[in-house]
Structure formats: C-alpha cells, structure tokens
Amino acid sequence: MRHLLLAALLASTAFAATLPAHAGLFDKPVEQSAQEAAAANMSAVTVWVDSSWGFRNQGSANSLSKAHQVFAGHGYKVVSVEPYIENGDLQGFFVTYQKP
C-alpha cells in the first residue's frame, strides 16, 4: 500500500512541476488574485507564491518579482514575504500586500 501511495505522490509531483507559477489561496494566477483584491477594494491581501520545482532559487525569485510587479500595478505594496519550509525543503511563500 505504501508503494502505491508513494507512486501516486511522485506522479502528482511530476505533474505539478509542469504547471505555471500561481499565487493565491485557491491556485489562482497572480494576475487574477490582484484583480480580484483590487475589485473587492481589499486594503490588504495575503497570497501564496509557489516555489518552482527544479528552479528553486531563480524560479522563486522570478515568481516573487512577477507577483510584486502585478500587485504594484494595482496599487499594492509588499508588507511581508514569509517562506514556508516543509521537511527542509522550500515550498513557497506567503506574501502580504497592502494599499497605502
């Protein structure tokens, strides 16, 4: 049974690695999260920016830069970036933006 669970986990991880970087509590693209936050006139919003498998340093930096740029375009500024590490591996970041 463990082998089947491990195989399913590895298969889903491989599939997830092919998906584009997303941010948001419900796997929404960062652009959609920013648009929805601005449309709802939210004064602050926290989103999830996933770490890219295989490109943790460059991929994560690119994903964060893109998220910051998109939210800045909607009038938000970065308040905090908190990494989430599980079992010693970087999984992603909780990023909070706020309108001044």
PDB file of N, CA and C in Angstrom:
ATOM      1  N   MET A   1       0.822  -1.192   0.000  1.00  0.00           N
ATOM      2  CA  MET A   1       0.000   0.000   0.000  1.00  0.00           C
ATOM      3  C   MET A   1       0.868   1.258   0.000  1.00  0.00           C
ATOM      4  N   ARG A   2       1.950   1.228   0.776  1.00  0.00           N
ATOM      5  CA  ARG A   2       2.850   2.372   0.821  1.00  0.00           C
ATOM      6  C   ARG A   2       3.449   2.666  -0.545  1.00  0.00           C
ATOM      7  N   HIS A   3       3.762   1.617  -1.288  1.00  0.00           N
ATOM      8  CA  HIS A   3       4.356   1.794  -2.607  1.00  0.00           C
ATOM      9  C   HIS A   3       3.378   2.485  -3.561  1.00  0.00           C
ATOM     10  N   LEU A   4       2.097   2.131  -3.451  1.00  0.00           N
ATOM     11  CA  LEU A   4       1.089   2.779  -4.294  1.00  0.00           C
ATOM     12  C   LEU A   4       0.934   4.250  -3.942  1.00  0.00           C
ATOM     13  N   LEU A   5       0.926   4.558  -2.644  1.00  0.00           N
ATOM     14  CA  LEU A   5       0.820   5.948  -2.223  1.00  0.00           C
ATOM     15  C   LEU A   5       2.037   6.752  -2.661  1.00  0.00           C
ATOM     16  N   LEU A   6       3.206   6.156  -2.523  1.00  0.00           N
ATOM     17  CA  LEU A   6       4.435   6.836  -2.945  1.00  0.00           C
ATOM     18  C   LEU A   6       4.427   7.067  -4.451  1.00  0.00           C
ATOM     19  N   ALA A   7       3.998   6.085  -5.220  1.00  0.00           N
ATOM     20  CA  ALA A   7       3.935   6.223  -6.673  1.00  0.00           C
ATOM     21  C   ALA A   7       2.946   7.329  -7.067  1.00  0.00           C
ATOM     22  N   ALA A   8       1.803   7.388  -6.394  1.00  0.00           N
ATOM     23  CA  ALA A   8       0.811   8.427  -6.682  1.00  0.00           C
ATOM     24  C   ALA A   8       1.352   9.805  -6.330  1.00  0.00           C
ATOM     25  N   LEU A   9       2.052   9.902  -5.209  1.00  0.00           N
ATOM     26  CA  LEU A   9       2.646  11.175  -4.797  1.00  0.00           C
ATOM     27  C   LEU A   9       3.697  11.635  -5.792  1.00  0.00           C
ATOM     28  N   LEU A  10       4.544  10.737  -6.224  1.00  0.00           N
ATOM     29  CA  LEU A  10       5.583  11.086  -7.193  1.00  0.00           C
ATOM     30  C   LEU A  10       4.976  11.489  -8.539  1.00  0.00           C
ATOM     31  N   ALA A  11       3.937  10.799  -8.958  1.00  0.00           N
ATOM     32  CA  ALA A  11       3.281  11.132 -10.222  1.00  0.00           C
ATOM     33  C   ALA A  11       2.629  12.508 -10.141  1.00  0.00           C
ATOM     34  N   SER A  12       1.972  12.810  -9.028  1.00  0.00           N
ATOM     35  CA  SER A  12       1.327  14.118  -8.892  1.00  0.00           C
ATOM     36  C   SER A  12       2.354  15.229  -8.781  1.00  0.00           C
ATOM     37  N   THR A  13       3.490  14.959  -8.153  1.00  0.00           N
ATOM     38  CA  THR A  13       4.566  15.950  -8.053  1.00  0.00           C
ATOM     39  C   THR A  13       5.136  16.253  -9.428  1.00  0.00           C
ATOM     40  N   ALA A  14       5.332  15.225 -10.242  1.00  0.00           N
ATOM     41  CA  ALA A  14       5.846  15.428 -11.601  1.00  0.00           C
ATOM     42  C   ALA A  14       4.869  16.250 -12.426  1.00  0.00           C
ATOM     43  N   PHE A  15       3.577  15.984 -12.269  1.00  0.00           N
ATOM     44  CA  PHE A  15       2.567  16.746 -12.998  1.00  0.00           C
ATOM     45  C   PHE A  15       2.544  18.192 -12.521  1.00  0.00           C
ATOM     46  N   ALA A  16       2.615  18.405 -11.225  1.00  0.00           N
ATOM     47  CA  ALA A  16       2.580  19.759 -10.676  1.00  0.00           C
ATOM     48  C   ALA A  16       3.766  20.582 -11.149  1.00  0.00           C
ATOM     49  N   ALA A  17       4.891  19.950 -11.395  1.00  0.00           N
ATOM     50  CA  ALA A  17       6.084  20.671 -11.848  1.00  0.00           C
ATOM     51  C   ALA A  17       5.887  21.268 -13.235  1.00  0.00           C
ATOM     52  N   THR A  18       4.933  20.749 -13.997  1.00  0.00           N
ATOM     53  CA  THR A  18       4.703  21.267 -15.351  1.00  0.00           C
ATOM     54  C   THR A  18       3.726  22.427 -15.372  1.00  0.00           C
ATOM     55  N   LEU A  19       3.089  22.727 -14.238  1.00  0.00           N
ATOM     56  CA  LEU A  19       2.112  23.805 -14.180  1.00  0.00           C
ATOM     57  C   LEU A  19       2.806  25.154 -14.050  1.00  0.00           C
ATOM     58  N   PRO A  20       2.195  26.236 -14.545  1.00  0.00           N
ATOM     59  CA  PRO A  20       2.787  27.561 -14.399  1.00  0.00           C
ATOM     60  C   PRO A  20       2.733  28.030 -12.950  1.00  0.00           C
ATOM     61  N   ALA A  21       3.593  28.985 -12.617  1.00  0.00           N
ATOM     62  CA  ALA A  21       3.608  29.530 -11.260  1.00  0.00           C
ATOM     63  C   ALA A  21       2.286  30.233 -10.991  1.00  0.00           C
ATOM     64  N   HIS A  22       1.723  30.006  -9.829  1.00  0.00           N
ATOM     65  CA  HIS A  22       0.461  30.604  -9.436  1.00  0.00           C
ATOM     66  C   HIS A  22       0.618  31.253  -8.077  1.00  0.00           C
ATOM     67  N   ALA A  23      -0.211  32.168  -7.806  1.00  0.00           N
ATOM     68  CA  ALA A  23      -0.300  32.752  -6.481  1.00  0.00           C
ATOM     69  C   ALA A  23      -1.772  32.854  -6.143  1.00  0.00           C
ATOM     70  N   GLY A  24      -2.089  32.674  -4.886  1.00  0.00           N
ATOM     71  CA  GLY A  24      -3.473  32.792  -4.469  1.00  0.00           C
ATOM     72  C   GLY A  24      -3.849  31.654  -3.562  1.00  0.00           C
ATOM     73  N   LEU A  25      -4.849  31.884  -2.775  1.00  0.00           N
ATOM     74  CA  LEU A  25      -5.270  30.866  -1.833  1.00  0.00           C
ATOM     75  C   LEU A  25      -5.899  29.680  -2.527  1.00  0.00           C
ATOM     76  N   PHE A  26      -6.437  29.864  -3.735  1.00  0.00           N
ATOM     77  CA  PHE A  26      -7.116  28.784  -4.429  1.00  0.00           C
ATOM     78  C   PHE A  26      -6.476  28.503  -5.779  1.00  0.00           C
ATOM     79  N   ASP A  27      -5.152  28.594  -5.827  1.00  0.00           N
ATOM     80  CA  ASP A  27      -4.393  28.316  -7.051  1.00  0.00           C
ATOM     81  C   ASP A  27      -4.806  29.199  -8.219  1.00  0.00           C
ATOM     82  N   LYS A  28      -5.075  30.441  -7.933  1.00  0.00           N
ATOM     83  CA  LYS A  28      -5.402  31.397  -8.989  1.00  0.00           C
ATOM     84  C   LYS A  28      -4.102  32.005  -9.504  1.00  0.00           C
ATOM     85  N   PRO A  29      -4.046  32.351 -10.776  1.00  0.00           N
ATOM     86  CA  PRO A  29      -2.874  33.075 -11.267  1.00  0.00           C
ATOM     87  C   PRO A  29      -2.744  34.405 -10.518  1.00  0.00           C
ATOM     88  N   VAL A  30      -1.519  34.872 -10.361  1.00  0.00           N
ATOM     89  CA  VAL A  30      -1.267  36.095  -9.597  1.00  0.00           C
ATOM     90  C   VAL A  30      -2.044  37.276 -10.168  1.00  0.00           C
ATOM     91  N   GLU A  31      -2.191  37.336 -11.473  1.00  0.00           N
ATOM     92  CA  GLU A  31      -2.940  38.424 -12.098  1.00  0.00           C
ATOM     93  C   GLU A  31      -4.398  38.426 -11.641  1.00  0.00           C
ATOM     94  N   GLN A  32      -5.000  37.250 -11.578  1.00  0.00           N
ATOM     95  CA  GLN A  32      -6.399  37.132 -11.153  1.00  0.00           C
ATOM     96  C   GLN A  32      -6.541  37.494  -9.677  1.00  0.00           C
ATOM     97  N   SER A  33      -5.601  37.053  -8.856  1.00  0.00           N
ATOM     98  CA  SER A  33      -5.653  37.383  -7.428  1.00  0.00           C
ATOM     99  C   SER A  33      -5.584  38.887  -7.219  1.00  0.00           C
ATOM    100  N   ALA A  34      -4.692  39.560  -7.946  1.00  0.00           N
ATOM    101  CA  ALA A  34      -4.543  41.008  -7.811  1.00  0.00           C
ATOM    102  C   ALA A  34      -5.800  41.729  -8.296  1.00  0.00           C
ATOM    103  N   GLN A  35      -6.344  41.284  -9.423  1.00  0.00           N
ATOM    104  CA  GLN A  35      -7.561  41.912  -9.958  1.00  0.00           C
ATOM    105  C   GLN A  35      -8.730  41.756  -8.989  1.00  0.00           C
ATOM    106  N   GLU A  36      -8.881  40.564  -8.430  1.00  0.00           N
ATOM    107  CA  GLU A  36      -9.987  40.319  -7.502  1.00  0.00           C
ATOM    108  C   GLU A  36      -9.820  41.121  -6.218  1.00  0.00           C
ATOM    109  N   ALA A  37      -8.598  41.222  -5.712  1.00  0.00           N
ATOM    110  CA  ALA A  37      -8.345  42.001  -4.496  1.00  0.00           C
ATOM    111  C   ALA A  37      -8.661  43.474  -4.739  1.00  0.00           C
ATOM    112  N   ALA A  38      -8.226  44.000  -5.898  1.00  0.00           N
ATOM    113  CA  ALA A  38      -8.481  45.400  -6.226  1.00  0.00           C
ATOM    114  C   ALA A  38      -9.979  45.637  -6.439  1.00  0.00           C
ATOM    115  N   ALA A  39     -10.652  44.723  -7.135  1.00  0.00           N
ATOM    116  CA  ALA A  39     -12.086  44.864  -7.393  1.00  0.00           C
ATOM    117  C   ALA A  39     -12.894  44.825  -6.101  1.00  0.00           C
ATOM    118  N   ALA A  40     -12.427  44.036  -5.136  1.00  0.00           N
ATOM    119  CA  ALA A  40     -13.111  43.939  -3.848  1.00  0.00           C
ATOM    120  C   ALA A  40     -12.689  45.053  -2.897  1.00  0.00           C
ATOM    121  N   ASN A  41     -11.816  45.934  -3.397  1.00  0.00           N
ATOM    122  CA  ASN A  41     -11.307  47.063  -2.614  1.00  0.00           C
ATOM    123  C   ASN A  41     -10.691  46.601  -1.292  1.00  0.00           C
ATOM    124  N   MET A  42      -9.950  45.508  -1.350  1.00  0.00           N
ATOM    125  CA  MET A  42      -9.288  44.980  -0.161  1.00  0.00           C
ATOM    126  C   MET A  42      -8.094  45.862   0.181  1.00  0.00           C
ATOM    127  N   SER A  43      -7.982  46.249   1.437  1.00  0.00           N
ATOM    128  CA  SER A  43      -6.860  47.093   1.850  1.00  0.00           C
ATOM    129  C   SER A  43      -5.582  46.282   2.006  1.00  0.00           C
ATOM    130  N   ALA A  44      -5.724  44.991   2.244  1.00  0.00           N
ATOM    131  CA  ALA A  44      -4.568  44.101   2.367  1.00  0.00           C
ATOM    132  C   ALA A  44      -4.976  42.716   1.890  1.00  0.00           C
ATOM    133  N   VAL A  45      -4.008  41.990   1.361  1.00  0.00           N
ATOM    134  CA  VAL A  45      -4.273  40.644   0.877  1.00  0.00           C
ATOM    135  C   VAL A  45      -3.008  39.805   1.047  1.00  0.00           C
ATOM    136  N   THR A  46      -3.187  38.556   1.435  1.00  0.00           N
ATOM    137  CA  THR A  46      -2.075  37.614   1.532  1.00  0.00           C
ATOM    138  C   THR A  46      -2.304  36.521   0.503  1.00  0.00           C
ATOM    139  N   VAL A  47      -1.271  36.233  -0.279  1.00  0.00           N
ATOM    140  CA  VAL A  47      -1.358  35.229  -1.328  1.00  0.00           C
ATOM    141  C   VAL A  47      -0.238  34.215  -1.148  1.00  0.00           C
ATOM    142  N   TRP A  48      -0.369  33.109  -1.816  1.00  0.00           N
ATOM    143  CA  TRP A  48       0.633  32.051  -1.838  1.00  0.00           C
ATOM    144  C   TRP A  48       1.373  32.117  -3.155  1.00  0.00           C
ATOM    145  N   VAL A  49       2.702  32.187  -3.097  1.00  0.00           N
ATOM    146  CA  VAL A  49       3.536  32.123  -4.289  1.00  0.00           C
ATOM    147  C   VAL A  49       4.326  30.830  -4.191  1.00  0.00           C
ATOM    148  N   ASP A  50       4.034  29.916  -5.090  1.00  0.00           N
ATOM    149  CA  ASP A  50       4.638  28.588  -5.072  1.00  0.00           C
ATOM    150  C   ASP A  50       6.092  28.644  -5.518  1.00  0.00           C
ATOM    151  N   SER A  51       6.907  27.811  -4.900  1.00  0.00           N
ATOM    152  CA  SER A  51       8.297  27.678  -5.321  1.00  0.00           C
ATOM    153  C   SER A  51       8.336  26.740  -6.517  1.00  0.00           C
ATOM    154  N   SER A  52       9.101  27.077  -7.521  1.00  0.00           N
ATOM    155  CA  SER A  52       9.183  26.263  -8.732  1.00  0.00           C
ATOM    156  C   SER A  52      10.130  25.095  -8.531  1.00  0.00           C
ATOM    157  N   TRP A  53       9.646  23.890  -8.767  1.00  0.00           N
ATOM    158  CA  TRP A  53      10.476  22.699  -8.634  1.00  0.00           C
ATOM    159  C   TRP A  53      11.605  22.743  -9.656  1.00  0.00           C
ATOM    160  N   GLY A  54      12.821  22.429  -9.208  1.00  0.00           N
ATOM    161  CA  GLY A  54      13.962  22.370 -10.099  1.00  0.00           C
ATOM    162  C   GLY A  54      14.626  23.711 -10.305  1.00  0.00           C
ATOM    163  N   PHE A  55      13.929  24.781 -10.042  1.00  0.00           N
ATOM    164  CA  PHE A  55      14.492  26.115 -10.204  1.00  0.00           C
ATOM    165  C   PHE A  55      14.197  26.927  -8.947  1.00  0.00           C
ATOM    166  N   ARG A  56      14.489  26.377  -7.796  1.00  0.00           N
ATOM    167  CA  ARG A  56      14.089  26.986  -6.526  1.00  0.00           C
ATOM    168  C   ARG A  56      14.644  28.388  -6.334  1.00  0.00           C
ATOM    169  N   ASN A  57      15.892  28.619  -6.700  1.00  0.00           N
ATOM    170  CA  ASN A  57      16.461  29.957  -6.498  1.00  0.00           C
ATOM    171  C   ASN A  57      15.953  30.924  -7.553  1.00  0.00           C
ATOM    172  N   GLN A  58      16.241  30.653  -8.796  1.00  0.00           N
ATOM    173  CA  GLN A  58      15.855  31.552  -9.880  1.00  0.00           C
ATOM    174  C   GLN A  58      14.339  31.556 -10.073  1.00  0.00           C
ATOM    175  N   GLY A  59      13.725  30.388 -10.049  1.00  0.00           N
ATOM    176  CA  GLY A  59      12.276  30.308 -10.256  1.00  0.00           C
ATOM    177  C   GLY A  59      11.504  31.035  -9.180  1.00  0.00           C
ATOM    178  N   SER A  60      11.915  30.880  -7.932  1.00  0.00           N
ATOM    179  CA  SER A  60      11.233  31.560  -6.833  1.00  0.00           C
ATOM    180  C   SER A  60      11.404  33.069  -6.936  1.00  0.00           C
ATOM    181  N   ALA A  61      12.613  33.513  -7.248  1.00  0.00           N
ATOM    182  CA  ALA A  61      12.862  34.947  -7.387  1.00  0.00           C
ATOM    183  C   ALA A  61      12.017  35.520  -8.519  1.00  0.00           C
ATOM    184  N   ASN A  62      11.946  34.810  -9.625  1.00  0.00           N
ATOM    185  CA  ASN A  62      11.135  35.274 -10.758  1.00  0.00           C
ATOM    186  C   ASN A  62       9.653  35.323 -10.396  1.00  0.00           C
ATOM    187  N   SER A  63       9.172  34.294  -9.711  1.00  0.00           N
ATOM    188  CA  SER A  63       7.758  34.254  -9.319  1.00  0.00           C
ATOM    189  C   SER A  63       7.422  35.390  -8.353  1.00  0.00           C
ATOM    190  N   LEU A  64       8.313  35.649  -7.396  1.00  0.00           N
ATOM    191  CA  LEU A  64       8.086  36.741  -6.451  1.00  0.00           C
ATOM    192  C   LEU A  64       8.128  38.093  -7.160  1.00  0.00           C
ATOM    193  N   SER A  65       9.094  38.273  -8.039  1.00  0.00           N
ATOM    194  CA  SER A  65       9.205  39.542  -8.773  1.00  0.00           C
ATOM    195  C   SER A  65       7.952  39.805  -9.604  1.00  0.00           C
ATOM    196  N   LYS A  66       7.450  38.753 -10.259  1.00  0.00           N
ATOM    197  CA  LYS A  66       6.249  38.894 -11.072  1.00  0.00           C
ATOM    198  C   LYS A  66       5.059  39.267 -10.194  1.00  0.00           C
ATOM    199  N   ALA A  67       4.907  38.585  -9.057  1.00  0.00           N
ATOM    200  CA  ALA A  67       3.796  38.874  -8.151  1.00  0.00           C
ATOM    201  C   ALA A  67       3.879  40.306  -7.639  1.00  0.00           C
ATOM    202  N   HIS A  68       5.073  40.752  -7.265  1.00  0.00           N
ATOM    203  CA  HIS A  68       5.242  42.120  -6.765  1.00  0.00           C
ATOM    204  C   HIS A  68       4.874  43.134  -7.844  1.00  0.00           C
ATOM    205  N   GLN A  69       5.297  42.883  -9.070  1.00  0.00           N
ATOM    206  CA  GLN A  69       5.018  43.794 -10.177  1.00  0.00           C
ATOM    207  C   GLN A  69       3.512  43.877 -10.458  1.00  0.00           C
ATOM    208  N   VAL A  70       2.864  42.728 -10.470  1.00  0.00           N
ATOM    209  CA  VAL A  70       1.418  42.691 -10.748  1.00  0.00           C
ATOM    210  C   VAL A  70       0.640  43.420  -9.659  1.00  0.00           C
ATOM    211  N   PHE A  71       0.952  43.143  -8.402  1.00  0.00           N
ATOM    212  CA  PHE A  71       0.230  43.801  -7.315  1.00  0.00           C
ATOM    213  C   PHE A  71       0.539  45.293  -7.266  1.00  0.00           C
ATOM    214  N   ALA A  72       1.770  45.695  -7.576  1.00  0.00           N
ATOM    215  CA  ALA A  72       2.121  47.118  -7.623  1.00  0.00           C
ATOM    216  C   ALA A  72       1.288  47.828  -8.689  1.00  0.00           C
ATOM    217  N   GLY A  73       1.026  47.143  -9.779  1.00  0.00           N
ATOM    218  CA  GLY A  73       0.194  47.707 -10.842  1.00  0.00           C
ATOM    219  C   GLY A  73      -1.232  47.986 -10.397  1.00  0.00           C
ATOM    220  N   HIS A  74      -1.649  47.345  -9.311  1.00  0.00           N
ATOM    221  CA  HIS A  74      -2.991  47.563  -8.755  1.00  0.00           C
ATOM    222  C   HIS A  74      -2.934  48.434  -7.494  1.00  0.00           C
ATOM    223  N   GLY A  75      -1.764  49.043  -7.241  1.00  0.00           N
ATOM    224  CA  GLY A  75      -1.641  49.974  -6.115  1.00  0.00           C
ATOM    225  C   GLY A  75      -1.237  49.365  -4.792  1.00  0.00           C
ATOM    226  N   TYR A  76      -0.772  48.114  -4.785  1.00  0.00           N
ATOM    227  CA  TYR A  76      -0.370  47.452  -3.546  1.00  0.00           C
ATOM    228  C   TYR A  76       1.142  47.515  -3.357  1.00  0.00           C
ATOM    229  N   LYS A  77       1.557  47.536  -2.095  1.00  0.00           N
ATOM    230  CA  LYS A  77       2.976  47.463  -1.743  1.00  0.00           C
ATOM    231  C   LYS A  77       3.203  46.213  -0.905  1.00  0.00           C
ATOM    232  N   VAL A  78       4.412  45.665  -0.989  1.00  0.00           N
ATOM    233  CA  VAL A  78       4.772  44.462  -0.228  1.00  0.00           C
ATOM    234  C   VAL A  78       4.887  44.823   1.255  1.00  0.00           C
ATOM    235  N   VAL A  79       4.229  44.026   2.096  1.00  0.00           N
ATOM    236  CA  VAL A  79       4.326  44.201   3.542  1.00  0.00           C
ATOM    237  C   VAL A  79       5.248  43.136   4.124  1.00  0.00           C
ATOM    238  N   SER A  80       5.069  41.888   3.673  1.00  0.00           N
ATOM    239  CA  SER A  80       5.931  40.814   4.178  1.00  0.00           C
ATOM    240  C   SER A  80       5.993  39.654   3.191  1.00  0.00           C
ATOM    241  N   VAL A  81       7.107  38.952   3.257  1.00  0.00           N
ATOM    242  CA  VAL A  81       7.316  37.733   2.475  1.00  0.00           C
ATOM    243  C   VAL A  81       7.820  36.688   3.462  1.00  0.00           C
ATOM    244  N   GLU A  82       7.005  35.666   3.700  1.00  0.00           N
ATOM    245  CA  GLU A  82       7.341  34.624   4.664  1.00  0.00           C
ATOM    246  C   GLU A  82       7.522  33.290   3.950  1.00  0.00           C
ATOM    247  N   PRO A  83       8.735  32.739   3.971  1.00  0.00           N
ATOM    248  CA  PRO A  83       8.939  31.437   3.326  1.00  0.00           C
ATOM    249  C   PRO A  83       8.257  30.329   4.118  1.00  0.00           C
ATOM    250  N   TYR A  84       7.802  29.323   3.410  1.00  0.00           N
ATOM    251  CA  TYR A  84       7.231  28.133   4.039  1.00  0.00           C
ATOM    252  C   TYR A  84       8.133  26.968   3.686  1.00  0.00           C
ATOM    253  N   ILE A  85       8.722  26.375   4.704  1.00  0.00           N
ATOM    254  CA  ILE A  85       9.652  25.263   4.522  1.00  0.00           C
ATOM    255  C   ILE A  85       9.061  24.033   5.186  1.00  0.00           C
ATOM    256  N   GLU A  86       9.032  22.945   4.447  1.00  0.00           N
ATOM    257  CA  GLU A  86       8.499  21.684   4.964  1.00  0.00           C
ATOM    258  C   GLU A  86       9.551  20.606   4.771  1.00  0.00           C
ATOM    259  N   ASN A  87       9.879  19.921   5.845  1.00  0.00           N
ATOM    260  CA  ASN A  87      10.899  18.864   5.812  1.00  0.00           C
ATOM    261  C   ASN A  87      12.211  19.355   5.197  1.00  0.00           C
ATOM    262  N   GLY A  88      12.576  20.595   5.494  1.00  0.00           N
ATOM    263  CA  GLY A  88      13.820  21.157   4.997  1.00  0.00           C
ATOM    264  C   GLY A  88      13.781  21.640   3.569  1.00  0.00           C
ATOM    265  N   ASP A  89      12.631  21.543   2.909  1.00  0.00           N
ATOM    266  CA  ASP A  89      12.509  21.970   1.515  1.00  0.00           C
ATOM    267  C   ASP A  89      11.630  23.211   1.409  1.00  0.00           C
ATOM    268  N   LEU A  90      12.084  24.180   0.631  1.00  0.00           N
ATOM    269  CA  LEU A  90      11.291  25.374   0.384  1.00  0.00           C
ATOM    270  C   LEU A  90      10.084  24.991  -0.467  1.00  0.00           C
ATOM    271  N   GLN A  91       8.893  25.323   0.026  1.00  0.00           N
ATOM    272  CA  GLN A  91       7.661  25.017  -0.696  1.00  0.00           C
ATOM    273  C   GLN A  91       7.112  26.242  -1.416  1.00  0.00           C
ATOM    274  N   GLY A  92       7.301  27.406  -0.815  1.00  0.00           N
ATOM    275  CA  GLY A  92       6.779  28.630  -1.390  1.00  0.00           C
ATOM    276  C   GLY A  92       6.782  29.741  -0.363  1.00  0.00           C
ATOM    277  N   PHE A  93       5.994  30.780  -0.638  1.00  0.00           N
ATOM    278  CA  PHE A  93       5.985  31.968   0.202  1.00  0.00           C
ATOM    279  C   PHE A  93       4.567  32.465   0.424  1.00  0.00           C
ATOM    280  N   PHE A  94       4.301  32.935   1.635  1.00  0.00           N
ATOM    281  CA  PHE A  94       3.093  33.686   1.921  1.00  0.00           C
ATOM    282  C   PHE A  94       3.496  35.151   1.787  1.00  0.00           C
ATOM    283  N   VAL A  95       2.860  35.854   0.868  1.00  0.00           N
ATOM    284  CA  VAL A  95       3.222  37.244   0.597  1.00  0.00           C
ATOM    285  C   VAL A  95       2.006  38.123   0.921  1.00  0.00           C
ATOM    286  N   THR A  96       2.235  39.145   1.740  1.00  0.00           N
ATOM    287  CA  THR A  96       1.173  40.070   2.097  1.00  0.00           C
ATOM    288  C   THR A  96       1.427  41.402   1.413  1.00  0.00           C
ATOM    289  N   TYR A  97       0.370  41.898   0.758  1.00  0.00           N
ATOM    290  CA  TYR A  97       0.397  43.196   0.095  1.00  0.00           C
ATOM    291  C   TYR A  97      -0.627  44.096   0.767  1.00  0.00           C
ATOM    292  N   GLN A  98      -0.339  45.396   0.740  1.00  0.00           N
ATOM    293  CA  GLN A  98      -1.266  46.353   1.351  1.00  0.00           C
ATOM    294  C   GLN A  98      -1.301  47.621   0.502  1.00  0.00           C
ATOM    295  N   LYS A  99      -2.494  48.219   0.450  1.00  0.00           N
ATOM    296  CA  LYS A  99      -2.614  49.512  -0.223  1.00  0.00           C
ATOM    297  C   LYS A  99      -2.259  50.591   0.793  1.00  0.00           C
ATOM    298  N   PRO A 100      -1.440  51.564   0.370  1.00  0.00           N
ATOM    299  CA  PRO A 100      -1.030  52.635   1.301  1.00  0.00           C
ATOM    300  C   PRO A 100      -2.202  53.512   1.718  1.00  0.00           C
TER     301      PRO A 100
END
